[in-house]
mmCIF file of C-alpha atoms in Angstrom:
data_model
loop_
_atom_site.group_PDB
_atom_site.id
_atom_site.type_symbol
_atom_site.label_atom_id
_atom_site.label_comp_id
_atom_site.label_asym_id
_atom_site.label_seq_id
_atom_site.Cartn_x
_atom_site.Cartn_y
_atom_site.Cartn_z
ATOM 1 C CA UNK U 1 108.292 107.017 113.134
ATOM 2 C CA UNK U 2 109.499 106.371 116.651
ATOM 3 C CA UNK U 3 109.291 102.715 117.695
ATOM 4 C CA UNK U 4 109.961 101.196 121.083
ATOM 5 C CA UNK U 5 108.854 100.610 124.640
ATOM 6 C CA UNK U 6 110.808 99.874 127.785
ATOM 7 C CA UNK U 7 110.135 96.661 129.678
ATOM 8 C CA UNK U 8 106.661 96.748 131.226
ATOM 9 C CA UNK U 9 105.905 100.187 129.727
ATOM 10 C CA UNK U 10 102.425 100.869 128.340
ATOM 11 C CA UNK U 11 102.096 103.798 125.961
ATOM 12 C CA UNK U 12 99.557 104.297 123.185
ATOM 13 C CA UNK U 13 100.600 106.548 120.288
ATOM 14 C CA UNK U 14 98.644 107.798 117.249
ATOM 15 C CA UNK U 15 98.429 105.522 114.210
ATOM 16 C CA UNK U 16 101.361 105.866 111.809
ATOM 17 C CA UNK U 17 101.191 104.714 108.174
ATOM 18 C CA UNK U 18 104.954 104.077 108.362
ATOM 19 C CA UNK U 19 104.256 101.018 110.538
ATOM 20 C CA UNK U 20 103.199 99.084 107.437
ATOM 21 C CA UNK U 21 106.361 100.139 105.585
ATOM 22 C CA UNK U 22 108.477 99.029 108.535
ATOM 23 C CA UNK U 23 106.696 95.668 108.629
ATOM 24 C CA UNK U 24 107.339 95.196 104.889
ATOM 25 C CA UNK U 25 111.029 96.062 105.337
ATOM 26 C CA UNK U 26 111.430 93.502 108.122
ATOM 27 C CA UNK U 27 109.375 90.942 106.192
ATOM 28 C CA UNK U 28 111.881 91.122 103.337
ATOM 29 C CA UNK U 29 114.731 90.600 105.803
ATOM 30 C CA UNK U 30 112.995 87.555 107.263
ATOM 31 C CA UNK U 31 112.342 86.130 103.805
ATOM 32 C CA UNK U 32 115.950 86.510 102.732
ATOM 33 C CA UNK U 33 117.619 85.392 105.982
ATOM 34 C CA UNK U 34 115.187 82.762 107.271
ATOM 35 C CA UNK U 35 113.899 81.572 103.911
ATOM 36 C CA UNK U 36 110.224 81.771 104.853
ATOM 37 C CA UNK U 37 107.507 82.003 102.234
ATOM 38 C CA UNK U 38 105.715 85.339 102.026
ATOM 39 C CA UNK U 39 102.328 83.940 103.121
ATOM 40 C CA UNK U 40 103.870 82.712 106.392
ATOM 41 C CA UNK U 41 104.832 86.241 107.515
ATOM 42 C CA UNK U 42 101.988 88.517 108.606
ATOM 43 C CA UNK U 43 101.650 91.920 110.245
ATOM 44 C CA UNK U 44 99.435 91.628 113.334
ATOM 45 C CA UNK U 45 98.529 93.591 116.420
ATOM 46 C CA UNK U 46 97.241 97.127 116.629
ATOM 47 C CA UNK U 47 99.923 98.543 114.318
ATOM 48 C CA UNK U 48 98.287 96.408 111.576
ATOM 49 C CA UNK U 49 94.836 97.921 112.173
ATOM 50 C CA UNK U 50 94.428 101.016 109.998
ATOM 51 C CA UNK U 51 93.783 104.131 112.053
ATOM 52 C CA UNK U 52 94.235 102.366 115.416
ATOM 53 C CA UNK U 53 96.405 104.083 118.012
ATOM 54 C CA UNK U 54 98.803 101.470 119.356
ATOM 55 C CA UNK U 55 101.836 100.627 121.398
ATOM 56 C CA UNK U 56 104.774 101.604 119.121
ATOM 57 C CA UNK U 57 105.960 98.018 118.573
ATOM 58 C CA UNK U 58 105.611 96.134 115.281
ATOM 59 C CA UNK U 59 104.099 92.670 115.870
ATOM 60 C CA UNK U 60 104.946 90.027 113.277
ATOM 61 C CA UNK U 61 103.423 86.569 112.967
ATOM 62 C CA UNK U 62 105.562 83.724 111.571
ATOM 63 C CA UNK U 63 103.956 80.401 110.703
ATOM 64 C CA UNK U 64 105.997 77.204 110.941
ATOM 65 C CA UNK U 65 104.943 73.609 110.253
ATOM 66 C CA UNK U 66 105.788 72.265 113.694
ATOM 67 C CA UNK U 67 106.590 74.515 116.611
ATOM 68 C CA UNK U 68 108.075 71.638 118.618
ATOM 69 C CA UNK U 69 110.802 71.038 116.043
ATOM 70 C CA UNK U 70 111.547 74.627 115.159
ATOM 71 C CA UNK U 71 115.199 74.447 114.258
ATOM 72 C CA UNK U 72 118.022 76.382 115.800
ATOM 73 C CA UNK U 73 118.663 77.568 112.222
ATOM 74 C CA UNK U 74 115.551 79.752 112.490
ATOM 75 C CA UNK U 75 116.771 81.218 115.780
ATOM 76 C CA UNK U 76 120.262 81.837 114.352
ATOM 77 C CA UNK U 77 118.828 83.430 111.221
ATOM 78 C CA UNK U 78 116.542 85.713 113.224
ATOM 79 C CA UNK U 79 119.450 86.688 115.466
ATOM 80 C CA UNK U 80 121.450 87.734 112.382
ATOM 81 C CA UNK U 81 118.770 90.354 111.642
ATOM 82 C CA UNK U 82 118.604 91.501 115.269
ATOM 83 C CA UNK U 83 115.878 89.316 116.809
ATOM 84 C CA UNK U 84 116.549 87.538 120.105
ATOM 85 C CA UNK U 85 114.468 84.753 121.600
ATOM 86 C CA UNK U 86 112.707 85.859 124.764
ATOM 87 C CA UNK U 87 112.220 83.750 127.871
ATOM 88 C CA UNK U 88 108.466 83.937 127.429
ATOM 89 C CA UNK U 89 106.677 80.659 128.073
ATOM 90 C CA UNK U 90 103.486 80.330 126.066
ATOM 91 C CA UNK U 91 102.087 76.919 125.119
ATOM 92 C CA UNK U 92 101.610 77.526 121.390
ATOM 93 C CA UNK U 93 104.137 80.257 120.663
ATOM 94 C CA UNK U 94 107.838 81.126 120.607
ATOM 95 C CA UNK U 95 108.591 84.844 120.967
ATOM 96 C CA UNK U 96 111.499 86.898 119.607
ATOM 97 C CA UNK U 97 112.151 90.623 119.981
ATOM 98 C CA UNK U 98 114.265 93.261 118.321
ATOM 99 C CA UNK U 99 115.640 96.069 120.451
ATOM 100 C CA UNK U 100 116.518 99.694 119.786
ATOM 101 C CA UNK U 101 120.186 99.162 120.733
ATOM 102 C CA UNK U 102 122.645 96.874 122.503
ATOM 103 C CA UNK U 103 121.357 97.810 125.961
ATOM 104 C CA UNK U 104 118.315 95.571 125.224
ATOM 105 C CA UNK U 105 116.073 97.904 127.215
ATOM 106 C CA UNK U 106 113.685 99.120 124.483
ATOM 107 C CA UNK U 107 111.772 96.626 122.294
ATOM 108 C CA UNK U 108 110.812 97.816 118.812
ATOM 109 C CA UNK U 109 109.542 94.628 117.126
ATOM 110 C CA UNK U 110 108.125 91.315 118.347
ATOM 111 C CA UNK U 111 107.922 88.096 116.339
ATOM 112 C CA UNK U 112 105.317 85.524 117.374
ATOM 113 C CA UNK U 113 106.236 82.112 115.934
ATOM 114 C CA UNK U 114 103.216 79.799 115.861
ATOM 115 C CA UNK U 115 102.044 76.734 113.975
ATOM 116 C CA UNK U 116 100.950 77.759 110.485
ATOM 117 C CA UNK U 117 97.191 77.795 109.864
ATOM 118 C CA UNK U 118 96.375 76.356 113.284
ATOM 119 C CA UNK U 119 94.108 77.940 115.893
ATOM 120 C CA UNK U 120 96.393 80.690 117.203
ATOM 121 C CA UNK U 121 97.513 81.652 113.676
ATOM 122 C CA UNK U 122 93.888 81.809 112.523
ATOM 123 C CA UNK U 123 92.715 83.730 115.596
ATOM 124 C CA UNK U 124 95.416 86.393 115.352
ATOM 125 C CA UNK U 125 94.746 87.019 111.667
ATOM 126 C CA UNK U 126 90.981 87.021 112.206
ATOM 127 C CA UNK U 127 91.348 89.599 114.984
ATOM 128 C CA UNK U 128 93.347 91.922 112.722
ATOM 129 C CA UNK U 129 91.012 91.453 109.760
ATOM 130 C CA UNK U 130 87.812 91.799 111.803
ATOM 131 C CA UNK U 131 88.931 95.070 113.371
ATOM 132 C CA UNK U 132 90.091 96.418 110.018
ATOM 133 C CA UNK U 133 86.665 95.633 108.549
ATOM 134 C CA UNK U 134 84.474 96.667 111.479
ATOM 135 C CA UNK U 135 84.448 100.279 112.673
ATOM 136 C CA UNK U 136 82.224 99.474 115.678
ATOM 137 C CA UNK U 137 84.655 96.810 116.972
ATOM 138 C CA UNK U 138 87.651 99.033 116.240
ATOM 139 C CA UNK U 139 86.157 101.865 118.311
ATOM 140 C CA UNK U 140 85.226 99.488 121.152
ATOM 141 C CA UNK U 141 88.789 98.168 121.250
ATOM 142 C CA UNK U 142 90.237 101.676 121.190
ATOM 143 C CA UNK U 143 88.097 102.665 124.205
ATOM 144 C CA UNK U 144 89.403 99.694 126.183
ATOM 145 C CA UNK U 145 93.023 100.498 125.311
ATOM 146 C CA UNK U 146 92.594 104.184 126.154
ATOM 147 C CA UNK U 147 90.853 103.403 129.451
ATOM 148 C CA UNK U 148 93.882 101.440 130.635
ATOM 149 C CA UNK U 149 96.482 103.882 129.303
ATOM 150 C CA UNK U 150 94.652 106.810 130.922
ATOM 151 C CA UNK U 151 95.152 105.245 134.352
ATOM 152 C CA UNK U 152 98.563 103.556 134.016
ATOM 153 C CA UNK U 153 101.811 103.741 132.047
ATOM 154 C CA UNK U 154 103.213 100.392 133.199
ATOM 155 C CA UNK U 155 101.995 96.838 133.629
ATOM 156 C CA UNK U 156 102.074 95.101 130.246
ATOM 157 C CA UNK U 157 100.601 91.892 131.724
ATOM 158 C CA UNK U 158 97.823 93.867 133.381
ATOM 159 C CA UNK U 159 97.225 95.740 130.113
ATOM 160 C CA UNK U 160 96.937 92.438 128.241
ATOM 161 C CA UNK U 161 94.598 91.040 130.910
ATOM 162 C CA UNK U 162 92.506 94.228 130.738
ATOM 163 C CA UNK U 163 91.879 93.612 127.009
ATOM 164 C CA UNK U 164 91.470 89.829 127.296
ATOM 165 C CA UNK U 165 87.660 89.651 127.401
ATOM 166 C CA UNK U 166 87.366 91.738 124.232
ATOM 167 C CA UNK U 167 90.041 89.725 122.419
ATOM 168 C CA UNK U 168 88.400 86.417 123.352
ATOM 169 C CA UNK U 169 85.045 87.712 122.123
ATOM 170 C CA UNK U 170 86.549 88.509 118.724
ATOM 171 C CA UNK U 171 88.252 85.097 118.586
ATOM 172 C CA UNK U 172 84.861 83.493 119.362
ATOM 173 C CA UNK U 173 83.380 85.265 116.339
ATOM 174 C CA UNK U 174 85.855 83.356 114.147
ATOM 175 C CA UNK U 175 84.841 80.039 115.674
ATOM 176 C CA UNK U 176 81.163 80.917 115.279
ATOM 177 C CA UNK U 177 81.710 81.944 111.630
ATOM 178 C CA UNK U 178 83.584 78.694 110.936
ATOM 179 C CA UNK U 179 80.766 76.646 112.429
ATOM 180 C CA UNK U 180 78.198 78.481 110.282
ATOM 181 C CA UNK U 181 80.258 77.740 107.174
ATOM 182 C CA UNK U 182 80.374 74.055 108.075
ATOM 183 C CA UNK U 183 76.603 73.961 108.567
ATOM 184 C CA UNK U 184 76.067 75.779 105.252
ATOM 185 C CA UNK U 185 78.414 73.366 103.486
ATOM 186 C CA UNK U 186 76.585 70.357 104.932
ATOM 187 C CA UNK U 187 73.215 71.765 103.843
ATOM 188 C CA UNK U 188 74.567 72.325 100.321
ATOM 189 C CA UNK U 189 75.670 68.691 100.160
ATOM 190 C CA UNK U 190 72.203 67.354 101.029
#
């Protein structure tokens, strides 16, 4: 297994079953150093979708109670296992990365810290689960990823933007499913 991408590099590699083992190894480190419960640490992104070619970076989702009061203890604990907070500004997320070496030029892992069981948490897990369960969606997503990678090897923001419409459509399926469940529950109560 060869993990890592340079800043702004876009490269799609064949699926590797070792990605799950690597996630589990890092999950144990997070549990022991940060003290997070197992259910608050999830493997997300394309490396968590069985059979999906992906960028060779392990994406990890951490759920905290309140993102606005995330303690410096969490940051210090993550740093002890090699994760550094990035200067990425996203409204509902704090991002950490692990690098291949001390040059900090090649990222191998990314941690997305979000509020546990809130919208972003739910959307990211739904995306992973929906693509794992749905061959048609998995193939559609793969075509989008390959179309970008065929033309370019850089531009991570552009790559993310290129996939955005598909990702939002999958997220909308979760919202639609939740609304159907609410309607069904209300009918059952009548």
